[in-house]
């Protein structure tokens, strides 16, 4: 990534802001969004698709090679309508309509995936305080939308939990981490870890890791909750480390870093960024705000190593 792009992203995060790429899954339909910096590019693909699942209703449409890189194609609309209580449900009619494949190429924790969408829309700049938790299942069998915000005209934009989609479609991603958790060894410490994470999938994994390490911790679903707890603490010396996601409603991980490191009472506390935003640029951004470490999303071995480094 060019240094100018890194500077621009860093500037957004330092101001607790983000940019969302908005898109639709059908003509005139609901607006959805993902963080623009998780999107490499949007391409209209007319080439060969290699079918790897012979179920016409599968969310996995096949694999393609784009710029010499092999990646799976996922139908996001099918996933949103998938009913895990009825796995035999045929999802063909729920899929993206149209002959061409408009693909949103995304990267999450160094895993590259092509997500089929109907059309892309505008980039929506937002402050993290404008992002709110979304608990409504929007008529799907399972809630698959964590957060939402408002479009320029005031209409709702639903922010897709793509990490949850990947975990459901590719269970081996979770299984590999579960297997890695089994070999973790307890860490002996009287310190407490503070954890901020808004993704239910990532939170569950992080709890499993910290439990296996036999660490005491307090978990929060956004950065503001963590900050409120910390600033009200009468014994900051008991807090040994903070683990925070970057993308969270109300207050982002960058806001957590800025406020903790800017406060003399708490600036000594190590902060480990736990993010699916892959790439050296994000590590550089976190460290530019004085974060102490950067690990890929919920990686058991990396988390154990970081905890031993800062709590041992």
PDB file of C-alpha atoms in Angstrom:
ATOM      1  CA  UNK A   1       0.000   0.000   0.000  1.00  0.00           C
ATOM      2  CA  UNK A   2       1.290   3.457  -0.853  1.00  0.00           C
ATOM      3  CA  UNK A   3       2.490   5.595   2.044  1.00  0.00           C
ATOM      4  CA  UNK A   4      -0.110   8.256   1.182  1.00  0.00           C
ATOM      5  CA  UNK A   5      -2.875   5.661   1.621  1.00  0.00           C
ATOM      6  CA  UNK A   6      -1.425   4.559   4.948  1.00  0.00           C
ATOM      7  CA  UNK A   7      -1.324   8.179   6.108  1.00  0.00           C
ATOM      8  CA  UNK A   8      -4.949   8.672   5.056  1.00  0.00           C
ATOM      9  CA  UNK A   9      -6.161   5.574   6.881  1.00  0.00           C
ATOM     10  CA  UNK A  10      -4.128   6.462   9.953  1.00  0.00           C
ATOM     11  CA  UNK A  11      -5.632   9.939   9.973  1.00  0.00           C
ATOM     12  CA  UNK A  12      -9.162   8.477   9.876  1.00  0.00           C
ATOM     13  CA  UNK A  13      -8.478   6.107  12.739  1.00  0.00           C
ATOM     14  CA  UNK A  14      -6.820   8.755  14.857  1.00  0.00           C
ATOM     15  CA  UNK A  15     -10.029  10.772  14.574  1.00  0.00           C
ATOM     16  CA  UNK A  16     -12.152   7.698  15.432  1.00  0.00           C
ATOM     17  CA  UNK A  17     -13.563   7.663  11.915  1.00  0.00           C
ATOM     18  CA  UNK A  18     -14.013   5.057   9.214  1.00  0.00           C
ATOM     19  CA  UNK A  19     -15.172   4.767   5.629  1.00  0.00           C
ATOM     20  CA  UNK A  20     -17.780   2.223   4.595  1.00  0.00           C
ATOM     21  CA  UNK A  21     -18.209   0.853   1.098  1.00  0.00           C
ATOM     22  CA  UNK A  22     -21.967   0.595   0.558  1.00  0.00           C
ATOM     23  CA  UNK A  23     -23.513  -1.948  -1.806  1.00  0.00           C
ATOM     24  CA  UNK A  24     -26.780  -3.695  -2.628  1.00  0.00           C
ATOM     25  CA  UNK A  25     -27.664  -7.330  -3.134  1.00  0.00           C
ATOM     26  CA  UNK A  26     -30.683  -6.663  -5.331  1.00  0.00           C
ATOM     27  CA  UNK A  27     -32.087  -3.802  -7.375  1.00  0.00           C
ATOM     28  CA  UNK A  28     -33.419  -1.074  -5.093  1.00  0.00           C
ATOM     29  CA  UNK A  29     -32.733  -3.265  -2.062  1.00  0.00           C
ATOM     30  CA  UNK A  30     -31.290  -2.692   1.384  1.00  0.00           C
ATOM     31  CA  UNK A  31     -27.927  -0.981   1.639  1.00  0.00           C
ATOM     32  CA  UNK A  32     -25.155  -3.059   3.192  1.00  0.00           C
ATOM     33  CA  UNK A  33     -21.590  -2.063   3.952  1.00  0.00           C
ATOM     34  CA  UNK A  34     -18.097  -3.222   4.853  1.00  0.00           C
ATOM     35  CA  UNK A  35     -15.049  -1.233   5.876  1.00  0.00           C
ATOM     36  CA  UNK A  36     -13.565   0.111   2.659  1.00  0.00           C
ATOM     37  CA  UNK A  37     -10.056  -0.791   3.754  1.00  0.00           C
ATOM     38  CA  UNK A  38     -10.941  -4.483   3.803  1.00  0.00           C
ATOM     39  CA  UNK A  39     -11.863  -4.255   0.118  1.00  0.00           C
ATOM     40  CA  UNK A  40      -9.035  -4.593  -2.374  1.00  0.00           C
ATOM     41  CA  UNK A  41     -11.135  -3.872  -5.430  1.00  0.00           C
ATOM     42  CA  UNK A  42     -14.454  -4.488  -7.145  1.00  0.00           C
ATOM     43  CA  UNK A  43     -14.287  -6.337 -10.459  1.00  0.00           C
ATOM     44  CA  UNK A  44     -16.828  -7.485 -13.019  1.00  0.00           C
ATOM     45  CA  UNK A  45     -15.870 -11.073 -13.715  1.00  0.00           C
ATOM     46  CA  UNK A  46     -16.868 -12.896 -16.904  1.00  0.00           C
ATOM     47  CA  UNK A  47     -14.314 -15.687 -16.813  1.00  0.00           C
ATOM     48  CA  UNK A  48     -14.424 -19.324 -15.805  1.00  0.00           C
ATOM     49  CA  UNK A  49     -15.729 -20.359 -12.404  1.00  0.00           C
ATOM     50  CA  UNK A  50     -14.524 -23.728 -11.122  1.00  0.00           C
ATOM     51  CA  UNK A  51     -17.327 -25.432  -9.264  1.00  0.00           C
ATOM     52  CA  UNK A  52     -16.143 -27.161  -6.088  1.00  0.00           C
ATOM     53  CA  UNK A  53     -19.500 -27.876  -4.436  1.00  0.00           C
ATOM     54  CA  UNK A  54     -22.170 -29.676  -6.452  1.00  0.00           C
ATOM     55  CA  UNK A  55     -25.065 -28.252  -4.472  1.00  0.00           C
ATOM     56  CA  UNK A  56     -26.896 -25.637  -6.583  1.00  0.00           C
ATOM     57  CA  UNK A  57     -28.013 -23.859  -3.425  1.00  0.00           C
ATOM     58  CA  UNK A  58     -24.563 -23.593  -1.888  1.00  0.00           C
ATOM     59  CA  UNK A  59     -23.261 -20.244  -0.648  1.00  0.00           C
ATOM     60  CA  UNK A  60     -19.885 -21.192  -2.099  1.00  0.00           C
ATOM     61  CA  UNK A  61     -20.352 -20.660  -5.839  1.00  0.00           C
ATOM     62  CA  UNK A  62     -16.900 -21.910  -6.820  1.00  0.00           C
ATOM     63  CA  UNK A  63     -13.359 -20.634  -7.125  1.00  0.00           C
ATOM     64  CA  UNK A  64     -11.789 -18.210  -9.555  1.00  0.00           C
ATOM     65  CA  UNK A  65      -8.319 -16.983 -10.399  1.00  0.00           C
ATOM     66  CA  UNK A  66      -7.949 -13.214 -10.458  1.00  0.00           C
ATOM     67  CA  UNK A  67      -4.523 -11.653 -11.041  1.00  0.00           C
ATOM     68  CA  UNK A  68      -2.920 -15.076 -10.542  1.00  0.00           C
ATOM     69  CA  UNK A  69      -4.565 -15.501  -7.135  1.00  0.00           C
ATOM     70  CA  UNK A  70      -7.053 -18.299  -6.457  1.00  0.00           C
ATOM     71  CA  UNK A  71     -10.023 -17.321  -4.295  1.00  0.00           C
ATOM     72  CA  UNK A  72     -13.515 -18.623  -3.441  1.00  0.00           C
ATOM     73  CA  UNK A  73     -16.671 -16.823  -4.598  1.00  0.00           C
ATOM     74  CA  UNK A  74     -19.388 -16.436  -1.966  1.00  0.00           C
ATOM     75  CA  UNK A  75     -22.980 -15.355  -2.550  1.00  0.00           C
ATOM     76  CA  UNK A  76     -23.637 -12.965   0.319  1.00  0.00           C
ATOM     77  CA  UNK A  77     -27.392 -12.820  -0.262  1.00  0.00           C
ATOM     78  CA  UNK A  78     -27.698 -16.610  -0.003  1.00  0.00           C
ATOM     79  CA  UNK A  79     -25.817 -16.525   3.298  1.00  0.00           C
ATOM     80  CA  UNK A  80     -28.119 -13.874   4.740  1.00  0.00           C
ATOM     81  CA  UNK A  81     -31.127 -16.040   3.908  1.00  0.00           C
ATOM     82  CA  UNK A  82     -29.538 -19.283   5.054  1.00  0.00           C
ATOM     83  CA  UNK A  83     -31.462 -20.994   7.842  1.00  0.00           C
ATOM     84  CA  UNK A  84     -29.110 -23.068   9.982  1.00  0.00           C
ATOM     85  CA  UNK A  85     -32.145 -24.796  11.476  1.00  0.00           C
ATOM     86  CA  UNK A  86     -33.055 -25.923   7.969  1.00  0.00           C
ATOM     87  CA  UNK A  87     -29.733 -26.737   6.260  1.00  0.00           C
ATOM     88  CA  UNK A  88     -31.471 -28.490   3.347  1.00  0.00           C
ATOM     89  CA  UNK A  89     -33.187 -25.281   2.270  1.00  0.00           C
ATOM     90  CA  UNK A  90     -32.502 -24.549  -1.407  1.00  0.00           C
ATOM     91  CA  UNK A  91     -30.994 -21.097  -1.624  1.00  0.00           C
ATOM     92  CA  UNK A  92     -30.890 -20.748  -5.412  1.00  0.00           C
ATOM     93  CA  UNK A  93     -33.847 -18.351  -5.552  1.00  0.00           C
ATOM     94  CA  UNK A  94     -32.307 -16.263  -2.754  1.00  0.00           C
ATOM     95  CA  UNK A  95     -29.055 -15.654  -4.611  1.00  0.00           C
ATOM     96  CA  UNK A  96     -27.802 -12.602  -6.465  1.00  0.00           C
ATOM     97  CA  UNK A  97     -29.649 -12.169  -9.745  1.00  0.00           C
ATOM     98  CA  UNK A  98     -28.025 -11.201 -13.035  1.00  0.00           C
ATOM     99  CA  UNK A  99     -25.696 -12.764 -15.579  1.00  0.00           C
ATOM    100  CA  UNK A 100     -22.475 -10.947 -14.735  1.00  0.00           C
ATOM    101  CA  UNK A 101     -20.537 -11.544 -11.545  1.00  0.00           C
ATOM    102  CA  UNK A 102     -19.762  -8.302  -9.748  1.00  0.00           C
ATOM    103  CA  UNK A 103     -17.182  -9.339  -7.183  1.00  0.00           C
ATOM    104  CA  UNK A 104     -15.986  -7.478  -4.104  1.00  0.00           C
ATOM    105  CA  UNK A 105     -12.488  -8.782  -3.400  1.00  0.00           C
ATOM    106  CA  UNK A 106     -11.879  -8.663   0.351  1.00  0.00           C
ATOM    107  CA  UNK A 107      -9.100  -9.707   2.703  1.00  0.00           C
ATOM    108  CA  UNK A 108      -9.636 -10.818   6.297  1.00  0.00           C
ATOM    109  CA  UNK A 109      -6.697 -12.013   8.378  1.00  0.00           C
ATOM    110  CA  UNK A 110      -4.757 -12.799   5.201  1.00  0.00           C
ATOM    111  CA  UNK A 111      -7.687 -14.831   3.825  1.00  0.00           C
ATOM    112  CA  UNK A 112      -8.781 -13.505   0.428  1.00  0.00           C
ATOM    113  CA  UNK A 113     -12.360 -14.024  -0.716  1.00  0.00           C
ATOM    114  CA  UNK A 114     -14.533 -12.786  -3.608  1.00  0.00           C
ATOM    115  CA  UNK A 115     -18.023 -11.773  -2.452  1.00  0.00           C
ATOM    116  CA  UNK A 116     -20.704 -11.528  -5.114  1.00  0.00           C
ATOM    117  CA  UNK A 117     -22.864  -8.391  -4.905  1.00  0.00           C
ATOM    118  CA  UNK A 118     -25.509  -6.826  -7.139  1.00  0.00           C
ATOM    119  CA  UNK A 119     -24.110  -3.308  -7.331  1.00  0.00           C
ATOM    120  CA  UNK A 120     -21.686  -1.074  -5.479  1.00  0.00           C
ATOM    121  CA  UNK A 121     -22.728   2.310  -4.146  1.00  0.00           C
ATOM    122  CA  UNK A 122     -20.941   5.246  -2.577  1.00  0.00           C
ATOM    123  CA  UNK A 123     -18.307   5.380   0.123  1.00  0.00           C
ATOM    124  CA  UNK A 124     -19.901   6.523   3.352  1.00  0.00           C
ATOM    125  CA  UNK A 125     -17.654   8.401   5.826  1.00  0.00           C
ATOM    126  CA  UNK A 126     -18.692   7.956   9.433  1.00  0.00           C
ATOM    127  CA  UNK A 127     -17.518   8.650  12.964  1.00  0.00           C
ATOM    128  CA  UNK A 128     -17.484   5.514  15.120  1.00  0.00           C
ATOM    129  CA  UNK A 129     -19.945   7.178  17.476  1.00  0.00           C
ATOM    130  CA  UNK A 130     -22.434   7.012  14.579  1.00  0.00           C
ATOM    131  CA  UNK A 131     -22.175   3.215  14.450  1.00  0.00           C
ATOM    132  CA  UNK A 132     -24.722   1.437  16.608  1.00  0.00           C
ATOM    133  CA  UNK A 133     -25.259  -2.182  17.585  1.00  0.00           C
ATOM    134  CA  UNK A 134     -27.910  -3.901  15.503  1.00  0.00           C
ATOM    135  CA  UNK A 135     -29.703  -6.746  17.295  1.00  0.00           C
ATOM    136  CA  UNK A 136     -32.676  -7.171  14.976  1.00  0.00           C
ATOM    137  CA  UNK A 137     -32.471 -10.359  12.913  1.00  0.00           C
ATOM    138  CA  UNK A 138     -33.996  -8.466   9.941  1.00  0.00           C
ATOM    139  CA  UNK A 139     -36.283 -11.419   9.243  1.00  0.00           C
ATOM    140  CA  UNK A 140     -33.453 -13.914   8.806  1.00  0.00           C
ATOM    141  CA  UNK A 141     -33.267 -17.047  10.927  1.00  0.00           C
ATOM    142  CA  UNK A 142     -30.039 -15.888  12.588  1.00  0.00           C
ATOM    143  CA  UNK A 143     -28.850 -12.326  13.138  1.00  0.00           C
ATOM    144  CA  UNK A 144     -25.894 -11.811  10.834  1.00  0.00           C
ATOM    145  CA  UNK A 145     -25.640  -8.065  11.123  1.00  0.00           C
ATOM    146  CA  UNK A 146     -23.709  -6.711  14.101  1.00  0.00           C
ATOM    147  CA  UNK A 147     -23.823  -2.981  13.494  1.00  0.00           C
ATOM    148  CA  UNK A 148     -25.643  -0.370  11.491  1.00  0.00           C
ATOM    149  CA  UNK A 149     -25.491   3.316  10.655  1.00  0.00           C
ATOM    150  CA  UNK A 150     -27.383   5.873   8.579  1.00  0.00           C
ATOM    151  CA  UNK A 151     -26.941   6.734   4.914  1.00  0.00           C
ATOM    152  CA  UNK A 152     -26.750  10.301   3.617  1.00  0.00           C
ATOM    153  CA  UNK A 153     -30.562  10.428   3.331  1.00  0.00           C
ATOM    154  CA  UNK A 154     -31.129   8.944   6.796  1.00  0.00           C
ATOM    155  CA  UNK A 155     -31.962   5.406   5.636  1.00  0.00           C
ATOM    156  CA  UNK A 156     -30.409   2.442   7.445  1.00  0.00           C
ATOM    157  CA  UNK A 157     -27.145   0.844   6.297  1.00  0.00           C
ATOM    158  CA  UNK A 158     -26.449  -2.647   7.675  1.00  0.00           C
ATOM    159  CA  UNK A 159     -22.805  -3.529   8.320  1.00  0.00           C
ATOM    160  CA  UNK A 160     -22.190  -7.166   7.454  1.00  0.00           C
ATOM    161  CA  UNK A 161     -20.333  -9.464   9.840  1.00  0.00           C
ATOM    162  CA  UNK A 162     -18.207 -11.071   7.139  1.00  0.00           C
ATOM    163  CA  UNK A 163     -16.036 -12.802   9.728  1.00  0.00           C
ATOM    164  CA  UNK A 164     -19.094 -14.723  10.887  1.00  0.00           C
ATOM    165  CA  UNK A 165     -19.874 -15.680   7.295  1.00  0.00           C
ATOM    166  CA  UNK A 166     -16.361 -17.042   6.760  1.00  0.00           C
ATOM    167  CA  UNK A 167     -16.501 -18.997  10.017  1.00  0.00           C
ATOM    168  CA  UNK A 168     -19.796 -20.610   8.997  1.00  0.00           C
ATOM    169  CA  UNK A 169     -18.860 -21.394   5.401  1.00  0.00           C
ATOM    170  CA  UNK A 170     -15.311 -22.493   6.141  1.00  0.00           C
ATOM    171  CA  UNK A 171     -15.538 -24.183   9.565  1.00  0.00           C
ATOM    172  CA  UNK A 172     -11.955 -25.400   9.234  1.00  0.00           C
ATOM    173  CA  UNK A 173     -10.853 -21.815   9.981  1.00  0.00           C
ATOM    174  CA  UNK A 174     -12.368 -22.126  13.448  1.00  0.00           C
ATOM    175  CA  UNK A 175     -11.373 -25.777  13.828  1.00  0.00           C
ATOM    176  CA  UNK A 176      -7.710 -24.955  13.241  1.00  0.00           C
ATOM    177  CA  UNK A 177      -7.821 -22.364  15.997  1.00  0.00           C
ATOM    178  CA  UNK A 178      -9.649 -24.737  18.342  1.00  0.00           C
ATOM    179  CA  UNK A 179      -6.910 -27.323  17.795  1.00  0.00           C
ATOM    180  CA  UNK A 180      -4.255 -24.694  18.504  1.00  0.00           C
ATOM    181  CA  UNK A 181      -6.021 -23.714  21.736  1.00  0.00           C
ATOM    182  CA  UNK A 182      -5.668 -27.258  23.043  1.00  0.00           C
ATOM    183  CA  UNK A 183      -1.861 -26.972  23.235  1.00  0.00           C
ATOM    184  CA  UNK A 184      -1.795 -23.617  25.046  1.00  0.00           C
ATOM    185  CA  UNK A 185      -0.254 -23.620  28.508  1.00  0.00           C
ATOM    186  CA  UNK A 186      -1.550 -21.674  31.540  1.00  0.00           C
ATOM    187  CA  UNK A 187       0.117 -18.379  32.411  1.00  0.00           C
ATOM    188  CA  UNK A 188       0.687 -17.661  36.075  1.00  0.00           C
ATOM    189  CA  UNK A 189      -0.093 -14.032  36.886  1.00  0.00           C
ATOM    190  CA  UNK A 190      -2.196 -11.974  39.248  1.00  0.00           C
ATOM    191  CA  UNK A 191      -2.883  -9.400  36.522  1.00  0.00           C
ATOM    192  CA  UNK A 192      -6.230  -8.854  34.780  1.00  0.00           C
ATOM    193  CA  UNK A 193      -6.679  -8.571  31.007  1.00  0.00           C
ATOM    194  CA  UNK A 194      -9.226  -6.195  29.461  1.00  0.00           C
ATOM    195  CA  UNK A 195     -10.695  -7.328  26.142  1.00  0.00           C
ATOM    196  CA  UNK A 196     -12.737  -5.262  23.661  1.00  0.00           C
ATOM    197  CA  UNK A 197     -14.360  -7.098  20.734  1.00  0.00           C
ATOM    198  CA  UNK A 198     -17.717  -6.540  19.016  1.00  0.00           C
ATOM    199  CA  UNK A 199     -17.850  -9.663  16.833  1.00  0.00           C
ATOM    200  CA  UNK A 200     -19.640 -12.545  18.634  1.00  0.00           C
ATOM    201  CA  UNK A 201     -17.554 -15.093  16.719  1.00  0.00           C
ATOM    202  CA  UNK A 202     -14.265 -13.431  17.632  1.00  0.00           C
ATOM    203  CA  UNK A 203     -15.388 -12.833  21.214  1.00  0.00           C
ATOM    204  CA  UNK A 204     -16.215 -16.522  21.697  1.00  0.00           C
ATOM    205  CA  UNK A 205     -12.805 -17.501  20.350  1.00  0.00           C
ATOM    206  CA  UNK A 206     -10.982 -14.952  22.499  1.00  0.00           C
ATOM    207  CA  UNK A 207     -12.779 -16.155  25.627  1.00  0.00           C
ATOM    208  CA  UNK A 208     -11.745 -19.735  24.839  1.00  0.00           C
ATOM    209  CA  UNK A 209      -8.121 -18.682  24.424  1.00  0.00           C
ATOM    210  CA  UNK A 210      -7.977 -16.645  27.623  1.00  0.00           C
ATOM    211  CA  UNK A 211      -9.785 -19.374  29.557  1.00  0.00           C
ATOM    212  CA  UNK A 212      -7.260 -21.958  28.349  1.00  0.00           C
ATOM    213  CA  UNK A 213      -4.440 -19.642  29.450  1.00  0.00           C
ATOM    214  CA  UNK A 214      -6.232 -19.442  32.809  1.00  0.00           C
ATOM    215  CA  UNK A 215      -6.149 -15.668  32.769  1.00  0.00           C
ATOM    216  CA  UNK A 216      -8.596 -13.422  34.570  1.00  0.00           C
ATOM    217  CA  UNK A 217     -10.234 -10.973  32.192  1.00  0.00           C
ATOM    218  CA  UNK A 218     -13.131  -8.603  31.642  1.00  0.00           C
ATOM    219  CA  UNK A 219     -14.733  -8.547  28.186  1.00  0.00           C
ATOM    220  CA  UNK A 220     -16.505  -5.614  26.546  1.00  0.00           C
ATOM    221  CA  UNK A 221     -18.417  -5.317  23.261  1.00  0.00           C
ATOM    222  CA  UNK A 222     -16.944  -1.949  22.308  1.00  0.00           C
ATOM    223  CA  UNK A 223     -14.074   0.342  23.130  1.00  0.00           C
ATOM    224  CA  UNK A 224     -16.136   2.806  25.119  1.00  0.00           C
ATOM    225  CA  UNK A 225     -17.223   0.161  27.613  1.00  0.00           C
ATOM    226  CA  UNK A 226     -13.605  -0.804  28.143  1.00  0.00           C
ATOM    227  CA  UNK A 227     -12.552   2.824  28.613  1.00  0.00           C
ATOM    228  CA  UNK A 228     -15.380   3.470  31.071  1.00  0.00           C
ATOM    229  CA  UNK A 229     -14.332   0.469  33.154  1.00  0.00           C
ATOM    230  CA  UNK A 230     -10.667   1.433  33.033  1.00  0.00           C
ATOM    231  CA  UNK A 231     -11.126   5.081  33.936  1.00  0.00           C
ATOM    232  CA  UNK A 232     -13.355   4.130  36.873  1.00  0.00           C
ATOM    233  CA  UNK A 233     -10.806   1.622  38.149  1.00  0.00           C
ATOM    234  CA  UNK A 234      -9.367   2.369  41.578  1.00  0.00           C
ATOM    235  CA  UNK A 235      -6.567  -0.169  41.123  1.00  0.00           C
ATOM    236  CA  UNK A 236      -5.068   0.328  37.638  1.00  0.00           C
ATOM    237  CA  UNK A 237      -1.963  -1.571  38.738  1.00  0.00           C
ATOM    238  CA  UNK A 238      -4.010  -4.801  38.644  1.00  0.00           C
ATOM    239  CA  UNK A 239      -4.545  -4.468  34.877  1.00  0.00           C
ATOM    240  CA  UNK A 240      -1.781  -6.256  33.025  1.00  0.00           C
ATOM    241  CA  UNK A 241      -2.784  -5.809  29.389  1.00  0.00           C
ATOM    242  CA  UNK A 242      -5.482  -4.625  27.008  1.00  0.00           C
ATOM    243  CA  UNK A 243      -6.468  -6.590  23.921  1.00  0.00           C
ATOM    244  CA  UNK A 244      -8.602  -4.614  21.494  1.00  0.00           C
ATOM    245  CA  UNK A 245     -10.147  -4.979  18.084  1.00  0.00           C
ATOM    246  CA  UNK A 246      -9.821  -1.976  15.780  1.00  0.00           C
ATOM    247  CA  UNK A 247     -13.314  -1.822  14.306  1.00  0.00           C
ATOM    248  CA  UNK A 248     -15.954  -1.324  16.986  1.00  0.00           C
ATOM    249  CA  UNK A 249     -19.002   0.913  17.409  1.00  0.00           C
ATOM    250  CA  UNK A 250     -19.062   3.934  19.730  1.00  0.00           C
ATOM    251  CA  UNK A 251     -15.287   3.961  20.258  1.00  0.00           C
ATOM    252  CA  UNK A 252     -12.847   2.114  18.000  1.00  0.00           C
ATOM    253  CA  UNK A 253      -9.671   0.352  19.023  1.00  0.00           C
ATOM    254  CA  UNK A 254      -7.701   3.353  17.863  1.00  0.00           C
ATOM    255  CA  UNK A 255      -9.678   5.508  20.273  1.00  0.00           C
ATOM    256  CA  UNK A 256      -8.846   3.050  23.053  1.00  0.00           C
ATOM    257  CA  UNK A 257      -5.146   3.277  22.226  1.00  0.00           C
ATOM    258  CA  UNK A 258      -5.203   7.060  22.032  1.00  0.00           C
ATOM    259  CA  UNK A 259      -6.991   7.558  25.334  1.00  0.00           C
ATOM    260  CA  UNK A 260      -5.056   4.941  27.297  1.00  0.00           C
ATOM    261  CA  UNK A 261      -1.638   5.989  26.037  1.00  0.00           C
ATOM    262  CA  UNK A 262      -2.517   9.643  26.515  1.00  0.00           C
ATOM    263  CA  UNK A 263      -3.370   9.189  30.190  1.00  0.00           C
ATOM    264  CA  UNK A 264      -0.512   9.123  32.694  1.00  0.00           C
ATOM    265  CA  UNK A 265      -2.396   6.741  35.005  1.00  0.00           C
ATOM    266  CA  UNK A 266      -2.753   4.059  32.339  1.00  0.00           C
ATOM    267  CA  UNK A 267      -0.101   4.705  29.678  1.00  0.00           C
ATOM    268  CA  UNK A 268       2.081   1.915  31.110  1.00  0.00           C
ATOM    269  CA  UNK A 269      -0.531  -0.762  30.267  1.00  0.00           C
ATOM    270  CA  UNK A 270       0.490  -2.797  27.191  1.00  0.00           C
ATOM    271  CA  UNK A 271      -2.067  -2.678  24.369  1.00  0.00           C
ATOM    272  CA  UNK A 272      -2.289  -5.543  21.887  1.00  0.00           C
ATOM    273  CA  UNK A 273      -4.297  -4.929  18.731  1.00  0.00           C
ATOM    274  CA  UNK A 274      -6.288  -7.992  17.640  1.00  0.00           C
ATOM    275  CA  UNK A 275      -7.550  -7.319  14.131  1.00  0.00           C
ATOM    276  CA  UNK A 276      -8.689  -9.024  10.940  1.00  0.00           C
ATOM    277  CA  UNK A 277      -7.500  -6.023   8.950  1.00  0.00           C
ATOM    278  CA  UNK A 278      -4.503  -7.769   7.448  1.00  0.00           C
ATOM    279  CA  UNK A 279      -1.386  -6.115   6.266  1.00  0.00           C
ATOM    280  CA  UNK A 280       1.684  -4.313   7.440  1.00  0.00           C
ATOM    281  CA  UNK A 281      -0.026  -0.940   6.996  1.00  0.00           C
ATOM    282  CA  UNK A 282      -2.499  -1.680   9.809  1.00  0.00           C
ATOM    283  CA  UNK A 283       0.324  -2.777  12.098  1.00  0.00           C
ATOM    284  CA  UNK A 284       2.121   0.464  11.323  1.00  0.00           C
ATOM    285  CA  UNK A 285      -1.039   2.441  12.039  1.00  0.00           C
ATOM    286  CA  UNK A 286      -1.567   0.797  15.409  1.00  0.00           C
ATOM    287  CA  UNK A 287       2.039   1.346  16.418  1.00  0.00           C
ATOM    288  CA  UNK A 288       1.907   4.961  15.242  1.00  0.00           C
ATOM    289  CA  UNK A 289      -0.585   5.448  18.083  1.00  0.00           C
ATOM    290  CA  UNK A 290       1.793   3.693  20.500  1.00  0.00           C
ATOM    291  CA  UNK A 291       0.127   0.292  20.550  1.00  0.00           C
ATOM    292  CA  UNK A 292       2.586  -2.264  21.904  1.00  0.00           C
ATOM    293  CA  UNK A 293       1.756  -5.216  19.656  1.00  0.00           C
ATOM    294  CA  UNK A 294      -0.341  -6.319  16.672  1.00  0.00           C
ATOM    295  CA  UNK A 295      -1.659  -9.851  16.158  1.00  0.00           C
ATOM    296  CA  UNK A 296      -3.847 -11.375  13.473  1.00  0.00           C
ATOM    297  CA  UNK A 297      -7.439 -11.980  14.520  1.00  0.00           C
ATOM    298  CA  UNK A 298      -7.811 -14.375  17.465  1.00  0.00           C
ATOM    299  CA  UNK A 299      -4.636 -16.294  16.670  1.00  0.00           C
ATOM    300  CA  UNK A 300      -4.125 -18.565  19.718  1.00  0.00           C
ATOM    301  CA  UNK A 301      -0.357 -18.903  19.458  1.00  0.00           C
ATOM    302  CA  UNK A 302       0.203 -15.195  18.864  1.00  0.00           C
ATOM    303  CA  UNK A 303      -2.050 -14.279  21.777  1.00  0.00           C
ATOM    304  CA  UNK A 304      -0.268 -16.714  24.090  1.00  0.00           C
ATOM    305  CA  UNK A 305       3.101 -15.301  23.054  1.00  0.00           C
ATOM    306  CA  UNK A 306       1.907 -11.731  23.630  1.00  0.00           C
ATOM    307  CA  UNK A 307       0.451 -12.565  27.041  1.00  0.00           C
ATOM    308  CA  UNK A 308       3.700 -14.234  28.111  1.00  0.00           C
ATOM    309  CA  UNK A 309       5.620 -11.241  26.846  1.00  0.00           C
ATOM    310  CA  UNK A 310       3.610  -8.688  28.796  1.00  0.00           C
ATOM    311  CA  UNK A 311       2.315 -10.641  31.787  1.00  0.00           C
ATOM    312  CA  UNK A 312       5.152 -13.063  32.426  1.00  0.00           C
TER     313      UNK A 312
END
